[in-house]
């Protein structure tokens, strides 16, 4: 998937995506709370600032633009001040607005969020959920019929505010089927039958519970409920989002796939569902499989919940997350060529690479202390480990006590060791030349001038550092003590 995703950066063609759904103006009031009102037991917010953001289907469109897509938005807004503001925000993001129609009989949907100390304390909704009038419905259907065949895919963002009527959704599914385009739906309400014929539907678990006639108390219940919804919507797959528990993908013809959350910190889940469907849709329309698209959208959700307010994820943020994920999930024990790729990848995202080496035969407290201090000098520690042949040439035929595989396995269990490369030479000079670490570390029982590889590292602008070693601790001393005790 990582290789396939990289092609999105190189692709000359911008994806054209049709987004149909309810448009919402998100308003934020930021402030602080330090006292309670004397009029009622409620906090008093001292307002500091206010801002506006795109919400609902408009936020889906905003996410897609941030991902480099060409977006055609379909929906409705009121002929009011909020509608003017929302339309201005949409146009400022270079989103096509020919499919955005103005209501006369209803106001622009808005959500006002009050934030104190980076926590949402109140939300005020202003909306009219009545179905749109026939005149607006006909305009939307005509626009869909004219525009959809030229699109790479369709995303329906239903917030149950009246845009996605039965006639509109029926037109979407029918037109998309004839044009052989994917339709991805973020549903609302309890009538999933109206999405019949969509490609993928992305409810959260609570929405699944509301629609399916099954009480969900365990995984097996959720599996049965998902199967029911797949049948109801005649979809090819259903992606159930589960908050901190991640996602589960249910393809129609394959086994389900559980995808755990990758969120590092959660500050605000506002708009996370919009990000999920945006990245999922973009990935699917780009040629990703359902599972690949789900995994990428899960990563995007993990990024966006770490932001405050209605936020978006960019291609660069996704790319960095993927690169860091590759660093986290790569095996610890590497061949030289694999390690070179890891170093290149780490440096490309601003990570500092530290290198040290040794035999590490019978690991003791001095080794641990040295490794910990070395790791603190950068972001990634690569340890060059002398092979059995190399140790014998240095220490003699009775060494090593532990094989290179045993030593590597023990070292790989240490949290401060990121990667290990085994080398056969007596010195790591060739390995250092291949890897080009930012920092080369040795113990202070050496002088800087004696460090093998110093000239190589300093020659390309790297740094050589000496770390204090624990006096009296060595493998040789440990072996002598063992022999002494054995004789006794």
CSV table of C-alpha atoms in Angstrom, one decimal:
chain,number,residue,atom,x,y,z
A,1,UNK,CA,0.0,0.0,0.0
A,2,UNK,CA,2.8,2.4,0.8
A,3,UNK,CA,4.3,2.1,-2.7
A,4,UNK,CA,0.9,2.5,-4.3
A,5,UNK,CA,0.2,5.6,-2.1
A,6,UNK,CA,3.4,7.2,-3.2
A,7,UNK,CA,2.1,7.2,-6.8
A,8,UNK,CA,-0.5,9.7,-5.7
A,9,UNK,CA,2.3,12.3,-5.4
A,10,UNK,CA,3.6,11.5,-8.9
A,11,UNK,CA,0.2,11.3,-10.6
A,12,UNK,CA,-0.3,14.2,-13.0
A,13,UNK,CA,-4.1,13.7,-13.2
A,14,UNK,CA,-6.2,15.2,-10.4
A,15,UNK,CA,-9.1,13.0,-9.4
A,16,UNK,CA,-12.5,14.5,-10.1
A,17,UNK,CA,-14.9,13.7,-7.3
A,18,UNK,CA,-18.6,14.5,-7.0
A,19,UNK,CA,-19.6,15.2,-3.4
A,20,UNK,CA,-23.4,15.3,-2.7
A,21,UNK,CA,-24.9,16.0,0.7
A,22,UNK,CA,-25.8,18.5,3.5
A,23,UNK,CA,-23.8,21.7,3.7
A,24,UNK,CA,-23.1,23.0,7.2
A,25,UNK,CA,-21.4,26.2,8.5
A,26,UNK,CA,-19.3,25.4,11.5
A,27,UNK,CA,-18.9,28.3,13.9
A,28,UNK,CA,-16.4,28.3,16.7
A,29,UNK,CA,-16.3,30.5,19.8
A,30,UNK,CA,-13.0,30.2,21.7
A,31,UNK,CA,-12.4,31.4,25.2
A,32,UNK,CA,-11.7,30.5,28.8
A,33,UNK,CA,-13.8,29.7,31.9
A,34,UNK,CA,-12.7,30.9,35.3
A,35,UNK,CA,-16.0,31.5,37.2
A,36,UNK,CA,-19.6,30.4,37.6
A,37,UNK,CA,-22.5,32.6,36.7
A,38,UNK,CA,-24.3,34.2,39.7
A,39,UNK,CA,-27.6,33.9,37.7
A,40,UNK,CA,-27.5,30.1,37.3
A,41,UNK,CA,-25.0,27.2,38.0
A,42,UNK,CA,-23.4,27.5,34.6
A,43,UNK,CA,-19.8,28.5,33.6
A,44,UNK,CA,-19.1,31.9,32.2
A,45,UNK,CA,-17.1,31.9,29.0
A,46,UNK,CA,-14.8,34.8,28.4
A,47,UNK,CA,-14.8,34.9,24.6
A,48,UNK,CA,-11.3,35.4,23.1
A,49,UNK,CA,-11.9,34.7,19.3
A,50,UNK,CA,-14.3,33.3,16.8
A,51,UNK,CA,-13.8,31.5,13.4
A,52,UNK,CA,-15.8,29.8,10.7
A,53,UNK,CA,-15.2,26.4,9.1
A,54,UNK,CA,-16.7,24.1,6.5
A,55,UNK,CA,-18.9,21.4,7.9
A,56,UNK,CA,-20.9,18.4,6.7
A,57,UNK,CA,-20.5,17.6,3.0
A,58,UNK,CA,-18.6,20.9,2.6
A,59,UNK,CA,-15.9,19.5,5.0
A,60,UNK,CA,-15.7,16.3,3.0
A,61,UNK,CA,-15.1,18.5,-0.1
A,62,UNK,CA,-12.5,20.5,1.9
A,63,UNK,CA,-10.7,17.3,2.9
A,64,UNK,CA,-10.6,16.2,-0.7
A,65,UNK,CA,-9.1,19.5,-1.9
A,66,UNK,CA,-6.5,19.2,0.8
A,67,UNK,CA,-5.7,15.8,-0.7
A,68,UNK,CA,-5.2,17.3,-4.1
A,69,UNK,CA,-8.6,16.4,-5.7
A,70,UNK,CA,-10.8,18.5,-8.0
A,71,UNK,CA,-14.1,18.6,-6.2
A,72,UNK,CA,-17.6,19.3,-7.5
A,73,UNK,CA,-20.0,20.0,-4.6
A,74,UNK,CA,-23.7,19.4,-4.7
A,75,UNK,CA,-26.1,20.7,-2.0
A,76,UNK,CA,-28.1,23.6,-0.7
A,77,UNK,CA,-27.7,26.7,1.5
A,78,UNK,CA,-30.1,29.4,2.6
A,79,UNK,CA,-30.4,32.9,1.1
A,80,UNK,CA,-29.2,34.4,4.3
A,81,UNK,CA,-26.0,35.8,5.8
A,82,UNK,CA,-24.8,32.4,7.0
A,83,UNK,CA,-25.3,31.1,3.5
A,84,UNK,CA,-23.2,33.9,2.1
A,85,UNK,CA,-20.4,33.2,4.5
A,86,UNK,CA,-20.5,29.4,3.8
A,87,UNK,CA,-20.5,29.9,0.0
A,88,UNK,CA,-17.6,32.3,0.4
A,89,UNK,CA,-15.6,29.7,2.4
A,90,UNK,CA,-16.4,27.0,-0.2
A,91,UNK,CA,-15.3,29.2,-3.1
A,92,UNK,CA,-12.1,30.2,-1.3
A,93,UNK,CA,-11.1,26.5,-1.3
A,94,UNK,CA,-11.5,26.3,-5.1
A,95,UNK,CA,-14.4,23.9,-4.9
A,96,UNK,CA,-16.8,23.9,-7.8
A,97,UNK,CA,-20.1,25.4,-6.7
A,98,UNK,CA,-22.3,25.2,-9.8
A,99,UNK,CA,-24.2,22.4,-7.9
A,100,UNK,CA,-24.8,24.5,-4.8
A,101,UNK,CA,-28.3,25.9,-4.8
A,102,UNK,CA,-29.8,28.6,-2.6
A,103,UNK,CA,-33.0,27.9,-0.5
A,104,UNK,CA,-35.7,30.4,-0.1
A,105,UNK,CA,-37.9,28.5,2.4
A,106,UNK,CA,-35.2,27.4,4.9
A,107,UNK,CA,-32.0,28.8,6.6
A,108,UNK,CA,-28.5,27.6,6.2
A,109,UNK,CA,-27.6,24.8,8.6
A,110,UNK,CA,-25.1,25.9,11.2
A,111,UNK,CA,-23.4,24.4,14.3
A,112,UNK,CA,-22.0,26.7,16.9
A,113,UNK,CA,-19.4,25.2,19.1
A,114,UNK,CA,-18.1,26.8,22.2
A,115,UNK,CA,-14.6,25.9,23.2
A,116,UNK,CA,-12.9,26.5,26.5
A,117,UNK,CA,-9.3,25.5,27.3
A,118,UNK,CA,-9.3,23.4,24.1
A,119,UNK,CA,-12.4,21.4,25.2
A,120,UNK,CA,-15.9,21.7,23.7
A,121,UNK,CA,-18.3,22.8,26.3
A,122,UNK,CA,-21.5,23.5,24.3
A,123,UNK,CA,-22.9,23.0,20.8
A,124,UNK,CA,-25.8,25.0,19.4
A,125,UNK,CA,-27.5,23.7,16.2
A,126,UNK,CA,-29.6,25.8,13.9
A,127,UNK,CA,-31.3,23.8,11.2
A,128,UNK,CA,-34.4,22.8,9.3
A,129,UNK,CA,-34.6,19.1,8.5
A,130,UNK,CA,-37.6,19.2,6.2
A,131,UNK,CA,-37.0,17.6,2.8
A,132,UNK,CA,-36.0,20.1,0.1
A,133,UNK,CA,-38.7,21.4,-2.2
A,134,UNK,CA,-39.4,19.8,-5.6
A,135,UNK,CA,-37.8,22.7,-7.5
A,136,UNK,CA,-34.5,22.4,-5.7
A,137,UNK,CA,-34.6,18.6,-6.0
A,138,UNK,CA,-35.0,18.8,-9.8
A,139,UNK,CA,-32.1,21.2,-10.1
A,140,UNK,CA,-29.9,18.8,-8.0
A,141,UNK,CA,-30.9,15.8,-10.1
A,142,UNK,CA,-30.3,17.6,-13.4
A,143,UNK,CA,-26.8,18.7,-12.2
A,144,UNK,CA,-26.0,15.1,-11.1
A,145,UNK,CA,-27.1,13.7,-14.5
A,146,UNK,CA,-25.0,16.1,-16.4
A,147,UNK,CA,-21.9,16.0,-14.2
A,148,UNK,CA,-21.5,12.5,-12.8
A,149,UNK,CA,-20.2,10.7,-15.9
A,150,UNK,CA,-17.2,12.9,-16.0
A,151,UNK,CA,-16.3,12.1,-12.4
A,152,UNK,CA,-13.8,9.5,-11.1
A,153,UNK,CA,-16.1,8.7,-8.2
A,154,UNK,CA,-19.0,9.9,-5.9
A,155,UNK,CA,-19.2,10.5,-2.2
A,156,UNK,CA,-22.5,11.0,-0.5
A,157,UNK,CA,-22.3,12.8,2.9
A,158,UNK,CA,-25.7,12.5,4.5
A,159,UNK,CA,-26.3,14.5,7.7
A,160,UNK,CA,-30.1,14.0,7.5
A,161,UNK,CA,-30.8,17.6,6.7
A,162,UNK,CA,-33.0,16.9,3.7
A,163,UNK,CA,-30.7,17.0,0.6
A,164,UNK,CA,-30.3,13.2,0.0
A,165,UNK,CA,-33.9,12.5,-0.7
A,166,UNK,CA,-35.1,9.2,-2.1
A,167,UNK,CA,-35.2,10.6,-5.6
A,168,UNK,CA,-31.7,12.2,-5.4
A,169,UNK,CA,-30.1,9.0,-4.0
A,170,UNK,CA,-31.9,6.8,-6.6
A,171,UNK,CA,-30.6,9.1,-9.4
A,172,UNK,CA,-27.1,8.9,-8.0
A,173,UNK,CA,-27.0,5.1,-7.8
A,174,UNK,CA,-28.6,4.6,-11.2
A,175,UNK,CA,-26.4,7.1,-12.9
A,176,UNK,CA,-23.2,5.8,-11.2
A,177,UNK,CA,-24.1,2.2,-12.1
A,178,UNK,CA,-24.5,3.2,-15.8
A,179,UNK,CA,-21.2,5.2,-15.7
A,180,UNK,CA,-19.4,2.4,-13.8
A,181,UNK,CA,-18.4,4.7,-11.0
A,182,UNK,CA,-17.9,3.9,-7.3
A,183,UNK,CA,-20.4,5.5,-4.8
A,184,UNK,CA,-19.3,5.8,-1.2
A,185,UNK,CA,-21.9,6.7,1.4
A,186,UNK,CA,-21.6,8.2,4.9
A,187,UNK,CA,-25.2,7.4,6.1
A,188,UNK,CA,-27.5,9.0,8.6
A,189,UNK,CA,-30.9,8.0,10.0
A,190,UNK,CA,-32.5,4.6,10.0
A,191,UNK,CA,-33.5,4.3,6.3
A,192,UNK,CA,-30.5,2.6,4.8
A,193,UNK,CA,-32.7,1.1,2.0
A,194,UNK,CA,-32.5,4.5,0.2
A,195,UNK,CA,-28.7,3.9,-0.4
A,196,UNK,CA,-29.5,0.7,-2.2
A,197,UNK,CA,-26.9,0.1,-5.0
A,198,UNK,CA,-24.1,2.1,-3.4
A,199,UNK,CA,-20.5,0.6,-3.5
A,200,UNK,CA,-19.5,1.1,0.1
A,201,UNK,CA,-21.4,2.4,3.1
A,202,UNK,CA,-19.5,3.7,6.2
A,203,UNK,CA,-21.7,3.9,9.3
A,204,UNK,CA,-20.4,4.1,12.8
A,205,UNK,CA,-21.3,1.3,15.3
A,206,UNK,CA,-24.0,3.4,16.9
A,207,UNK,CA,-25.7,3.9,13.5
A,208,UNK,CA,-25.4,0.1,12.9
A,209,UNK,CA,-27.2,-0.6,16.2
A,210,UNK,CA,-30.0,1.9,15.3
A,211,UNK,CA,-30.7,0.4,11.9
A,212,UNK,CA,-30.1,-3.4,12.3
A,213,UNK,CA,-32.8,-5.4,14.2
A,214,UNK,CA,-30.0,-6.9,16.3
A,215,UNK,CA,-28.9,-6.0,19.8
A,216,UNK,CA,-25.1,-5.7,19.6
A,217,UNK,CA,-23.5,-7.1,22.7
A,218,UNK,CA,-20.5,-8.8,21.2
A,219,UNK,CA,-18.4,-9.2,18.0
A,220,UNK,CA,-20.7,-11.9,16.7
A,221,UNK,CA,-23.7,-9.6,16.9
A,222,UNK,CA,-21.9,-6.8,15.1
A,223,UNK,CA,-20.9,-9.3,12.3
A,224,UNK,CA,-24.5,-10.3,11.9
A,225,UNK,CA,-25.7,-6.7,11.9
A,226,UNK,CA,-23.2,-5.8,9.2
A,227,UNK,CA,-24.3,-8.7,7.1
A,228,UNK,CA,-27.9,-7.4,7.4
A,229,UNK,CA,-26.9,-3.9,6.3
A,230,UNK,CA,-24.9,-5.2,3.4
A,231,UNK,CA,-27.9,-7.0,2.2
A,232,UNK,CA,-30.2,-4.0,2.8
A,233,UNK,CA,-28.0,-1.6,0.9
A,234,UNK,CA,-26.9,-4.1,-1.8
A,235,UNK,CA,-23.4,-2.7,-1.2
A,236,UNK,CA,-20.1,-4.3,-2.1
A,237,UNK,CA,-18.7,-3.6,1.4
A,238,UNK,CA,-19.5,-1.9,4.7
A,239,UNK,CA,-16.9,-0.1,6.8
A,240,UNK,CA,-18.0,0.2,10.4
A,241,UNK,CA,-16.1,2.9,12.3
A,242,UNK,CA,-15.8,2.2,16.1
A,243,UNK,CA,-14.0,5.3,17.6
A,244,UNK,CA,-11.1,4.3,19.8
A,245,UNK,CA,-11.6,0.6,18.8
A,246,UNK,CA,-10.7,1.4,15.2
A,247,UNK,CA,-12.7,0.0,12.2
A,248,UNK,CA,-14.0,-3.2,10.8
A,249,UNK,CA,-14.3,-3.7,7.0
A,250,UNK,CA,-16.9,-6.2,5.8
A,251,UNK,CA,-16.4,-7.0,2.1
A,252,UNK,CA,-19.4,-8.7,0.5
A,253,UNK,CA,-17.3,-11.7,-0.7
A,254,UNK,CA,-14.4,-11.8,1.7
A,255,UNK,CA,-13.7,-12.2,5.4
A,256,UNK,CA,-14.0,-9.2,7.6
A,257,UNK,CA,-10.9,-7.2,8.5
A,258,UNK,CA,-10.4,-5.6,11.9
A,259,UNK,CA,-8.3,-2.4,11.8
A,260,UNK,CA,-7.1,-1.1,15.2
A,261,UNK,CA,-7.0,2.7,15.8
A,262,UNK,CA,-3.6,4.4,15.3
A,263,UNK,CA,-4.5,7.7,17.0
A,264,UNK,CA,-1.7,8.9,19.2
A,265,UNK,CA,-3.6,11.6,21.0
A,266,UNK,CA,-7.2,12.5,20.8
A,267,UNK,CA,-8.1,16.2,21.2
A,268,UNK,CA,-11.3,16.5,19.1
A,269,UNK,CA,-13.3,14.0,17.1
A,270,UNK,CA,-15.2,16.8,15.2
A,271,UNK,CA,-15.2,16.0,11.5
A,272,UNK,CA,-13.3,12.7,11.8
A,273,UNK,CA,-16.0,10.9,9.9
A,274,UNK,CA,-15.7,13.4,7.1
A,275,UNK,CA,-11.9,12.7,6.9
A,276,UNK,CA,-12.5,8.9,6.9
A,277,UNK,CA,-14.9,9.0,4.0
A,278,UNK,CA,-12.8,11.5,2.1
A,279,UNK,CA,-9.6,9.5,2.3
A,280,UNK,CA,-11.4,6.2,1.8
A,281,UNK,CA,-13.1,7.5,-1.3
A,282,UNK,CA,-10.0,9.1,-2.8
A,283,UNK,CA,-8.1,5.9,-2.2
A,284,UNK,CA,-10.8,3.7,-3.8
A,285,UNK,CA,-11.2,6.0,-6.8
A,286,UNK,CA,-7.3,5.8,-7.2
A,287,UNK,CA,-7.3,2.1,-7.6
A,288,UNK,CA,-6.8,0.9,-4.0
A,289,UNK,CA,-8.6,-2.2,-2.7
A,290,UNK,CA,-11.3,-1.8,-0.1
A,291,UNK,CA,-8.8,-3.0,2.7
A,292,UNK,CA,-6.1,-0.6,1.5
A,293,UNK,CA,-8.5,2.3,1.4
A,294,UNK,CA,-9.8,1.5,4.9
A,295,UNK,CA,-6.3,1.3,6.4
A,296,UNK,CA,-5.3,4.6,4.8
A,297,UNK,CA,-8.5,6.3,6.0
A,298,UNK,CA,-7.9,4.8,9.5
A,299,UNK,CA,-4.5,6.5,9.5
A,300,UNK,CA,-6.0,9.8,8.4
A,301,UNK,CA,-8.6,9.6,11.3
A,302,UNK,CA,-5.7,9.0,13.7
A,303,UNK,CA,-4.1,12.2,12.5
A,304,UNK,CA,-7.2,14.4,12.4
A,305,UNK,CA,-8.4,13.6,15.9
A,306,UNK,CA,-5.1,15.0,17.2
A,307,UNK,CA,-6.2,18.5,15.9
A,308,UNK,CA,-8.7,20.9,17.4
A,309,UNK,CA,-11.9,21.8,15.6
A,310,UNK,CA,-13.1,20.8,12.1
A,311,UNK,CA,-9.7,19.9,10.5
A,312,UNK,CA,-8.4,18.2,7.4
A,313,UNK,CA,-5.5,15.9,6.6
A,314,UNK,CA,-3.0,16.7,3.8
A,315,UNK,CA,-1.1,14.3,1.5
A,316,UNK,CA,2.1,15.3,3.2
A,317,UNK,CA,0.7,14.5,6.6
A,318,UNK,CA,-0.4,11.1,5.4
A,319,UNK,CA,2.9,10.5,3.7
A,320,UNK,CA,4.8,11.3,6.9
A,321,UNK,CA,2.5,9.1,8.9
A,322,UNK,CA,3.0,6.2,6.5
A,323,UNK,CA,6.8,6.6,6.6
A,324,UNK,CA,6.8,6.7,10.4
A,325,UNK,CA,4.6,3.7,10.4
A,326,UNK,CA,7.0,1.9,8.1
A,327,UNK,CA,9.8,2.7,10.6
A,328,UNK,CA,7.7,1.4,13.5
A,329,UNK,CA,6.7,-1.8,11.8
A,330,UNK,CA,10.0,-2.8,10.1
A,331,UNK,CA,11.8,-5.8,11.5
A,332,UNK,CA,14.6,-5.0,14.0
A,333,UNK,CA,17.3,-7.3,12.5
A,334,UNK,CA,18.1,-6.0,8.9
A,335,UNK,CA,20.4,-6.7,6.0
A,336,UNK,CA,22.6,-3.8,4.9
A,337,UNK,CA,20.4,-2.9,2.0
A,338,UNK,CA,17.3,-2.9,4.1
A,339,UNK,CA,19.1,-0.7,6.7
A,340,UNK,CA,20.1,1.8,4.0
A,341,UNK,CA,16.5,2.2,3.0
A,342,UNK,CA,15.5,2.7,6.6
A,343,UNK,CA,18.2,5.4,7.1
A,344,UNK,CA,17.1,7.2,3.9
A,345,UNK,CA,13.5,7.1,5.0
A,346,UNK,CA,14.2,8.3,8.5
A,347,UNK,CA,16.3,11.2,7.2
A,348,UNK,CA,13.6,12.2,4.7
A,349,UNK,CA,11.2,12.9,7.5
A,350,UNK,CA,13.8,14.7,9.7
A,351,UNK,CA,14.8,11.9,12.0
A,352,UNK,CA,18.4,11.8,13.4
A,353,UNK,CA,20.1,8.5,13.0
A,354,UNK,CA,22.6,7.3,15.6
A,355,UNK,CA,25.0,4.3,15.0
A,356,UNK,CA,27.2,2.3,17.4
A,357,UNK,CA,28.7,-1.1,17.2
A,358,UNK,CA,30.1,-4.0,19.3
A,359,UNK,CA,30.2,-7.7,20.0
A,360,UNK,CA,27.6,-7.7,22.9
A,361,UNK,CA,28.6,-11.2,24.0
A,362,UNK,CA,26.9,-11.8,27.4
A,363,UNK,CA,25.1,-8.5,27.7
A,364,UNK,CA,25.6,-6.7,31.1
A,365,UNK,CA,24.5,-3.5,32.8
A,366,UNK,CA,27.3,-1.5,31.2
A,367,UNK,CA,26.0,-2.4,27.7
A,368,UNK,CA,22.5,-1.3,28.7
A,369,UNK,CA,23.6,2.0,30.1
A,370,UNK,CA,25.7,2.7,27.0
A,371,UNK,CA,22.8,1.8,24.6
A,372,UNK,CA,20.4,4.1,26.5
A,373,UNK,CA,22.8,7.0,26.4
A,374,UNK,CA,23.5,6.5,22.7
A,375,UNK,CA,19.7,6.3,21.9
A,376,UNK,CA,19.1,9.6,23.7
A,377,UNK,CA,21.4,11.4,21.1
A,378,UNK,CA,18.9,11.0,18.3
A,379,UNK,CA,15.6,9.5,17.1
A,380,UNK,CA,16.8,6.1,15.8
A,381,UNK,CA,19.6,3.9,17.0
A,382,UNK,CA,21.1,1.4,14.6
A,383,UNK,CA,23.5,-1.1,16.2
A,384,UNK,CA,26.2,-2.8,14.2
A,385,UNK,CA,26.7,-6.3,15.6
A,386,UNK,CA,29.9,-8.3,15.0
A,387,UNK,CA,29.1,-11.7,13.5
A,388,UNK,CA,30.4,-14.9,15.1
A,389,UNK,CA,33.3,-15.0,12.6
A,390,UNK,CA,34.2,-11.4,13.3
A,391,UNK,CA,34.1,-12.0,17.1
A,392,UNK,CA,36.4,-15.0,16.8
A,393,UNK,CA,38.9,-13.0,14.8
A,394,UNK,CA,39.0,-10.3,17.5
A,395,UNK,CA,38.5,-12.3,20.7
A,396,UNK,CA,39.9,-15.7,19.9
A,397,UNK,CA,38.5,-19.2,19.1
A,398,UNK,CA,36.6,-19.5,22.4
A,399,UNK,CA,34.4,-16.6,21.7
A,400,UNK,CA,31.6,-15.7,21.3
A,401,UNK,CA,29.7,-17.4,24.1
A,402,UNK,CA,26.4,-16.6,22.4
A,403,UNK,CA,25.8,-17.0,18.7
A,404,UNK,CA,25.1,-13.9,16.5
A,405,UNK,CA,21.4,-14.8,16.3
A,406,UNK,CA,21.1,-15.2,20.1
A,407,UNK,CA,22.9,-11.9,20.6
A,408,UNK,CA,20.8,-10.1,18.0
A,409,UNK,CA,17.5,-11.5,19.5
A,410,UNK,CA,18.5,-10.3,23.0
A,411,UNK,CA,19.4,-6.9,21.8
A,412,UNK,CA,16.3,-6.6,19.6
A,413,UNK,CA,14.2,-7.0,22.9
A,414,UNK,CA,15.7,-3.7,24.3
A,415,UNK,CA,13.4,-0.7,23.7
A,416,UNK,CA,16.3,1.6,22.9
A,417,UNK,CA,17.6,-0.5,20.0
A,418,UNK,CA,15.6,0.3,16.9
A,419,UNK,CA,17.6,-1.8,14.3
A,420,UNK,CA,20.5,-4.3,14.2
A,421,UNK,CA,22.8,-5.0,11.3
A,422,UNK,CA,25.2,-8.0,11.6
A,423,UNK,CA,28.6,-7.4,9.9
A,424,UNK,CA,31.5,-9.9,9.2
A,425,UNK,CA,34.5,-7.5,9.2
A,426,UNK,CA,36.6,-6.8,12.3
A,427,UNK,CA,35.6,-3.1,12.1
A,428,UNK,CA,32.3,-1.5,11.0
A,429,UNK,CA,34.0,0.9,8.6
A,430,UNK,CA,32.3,-0.4,5.5
A,431,UNK,CA,28.9,-0.5,7.3
A,432,UNK,CA,29.3,3.1,8.4
A,433,UNK,CA,30.2,4.1,4.8
A,434,UNK,CA,27.0,2.4,3.6
A,435,UNK,CA,24.6,3.7,6.2
A,436,UNK,CA,26.0,7.3,6.7
A,437,UNK,CA,24.5,7.8,10.2
A,438,UNK,CA,24.2,11.4,11.6
A,439,UNK,CA,26.0,10.5,14.8
A,440,UNK,CA,28.6,7.8,15.4
A,441,UNK,CA,28.9,6.8,19.1
A,442,UNK,CA,31.7,5.0,20.9
A,443,UNK,CA,32.6,4.6,24.6
A,444,UNK,CA,34.9,7.1,26.2
A,445,UNK,CA,37.6,4.4,26.7
A,446,UNK,CA,38.5,5.5,23.1
A,447,UNK,CA,39.9,8.8,22.0
A,448,UNK,CA,38.0,10.6,19.2
A,449,UNK,CA,41.0,10.0,16.9
A,450,UNK,CA,40.8,6.3,17.5
A,451,UNK,CA,37.2,5.8,16.6
A,452,UNK,CA,36.8,3.7,13.4
A,453,UNK,CA,34.7,5.6,10.8
A,454,UNK,CA,35.3,9.0,12.3
A,455,UNK,CA,36.8,10.5,9.1
A,456,UNK,CA,33.9,9.0,7.1
A,457,UNK,CA,31.2,10.5,9.3
A,458,UNK,CA,32.9,13.9,9.7
A,459,UNK,CA,33.6,13.9,6.0
A,460,UNK,CA,29.9,14.3,5.1
A,461,UNK,CA,29.1,16.6,8.0
A,462,UNK,CA,28.2,14.0,10.7
A,463,UNK,CA,29.2,14.0,14.3
A,464,UNK,CA,31.3,11.6,16.4
A,465,UNK,CA,30.4,11.4,20.1
A,466,UNK,CA,31.9,9.5,23.1
A,467,UNK,CA,29.7,8.1,25.8
A,468,UNK,CA,31.0,7.4,29.4
A,469,UNK,CA,31.2,3.7,30.0
A,470,UNK,CA,30.5,2.0,33.4
A,471,UNK,CA,34.0,1.2,34.8
A,472,UNK,CA,34.7,-2.4,35.7
A,473,UNK,CA,31.9,-3.9,33.7
A,474,UNK,CA,32.9,-6.0,30.6
A,475,UNK,CA,32.1,-9.4,29.1
A,476,UNK,CA,35.7,-10.5,29.9
A,477,UNK,CA,35.3,-9.6,33.6
A,478,UNK,CA,31.9,-11.3,33.7
A,479,UNK,CA,33.4,-14.5,32.3
A,480,UNK,CA,36.3,-14.3,34.8
A,481,UNK,CA,33.9,-14.0,37.7
A,482,UNK,CA,31.8,-16.9,36.4
A,483,UNK,CA,35.0,-19.1,36.2
A,484,UNK,CA,36.1,-18.0,39.7
A,485,UNK,CA,32.7,-18.9,41.2
A,486,UNK,CA,32.7,-22.2,39.3
A,487,UNK,CA,36.1,-23.1,40.7
A,488,UNK,CA,34.8,-22.5,44.2
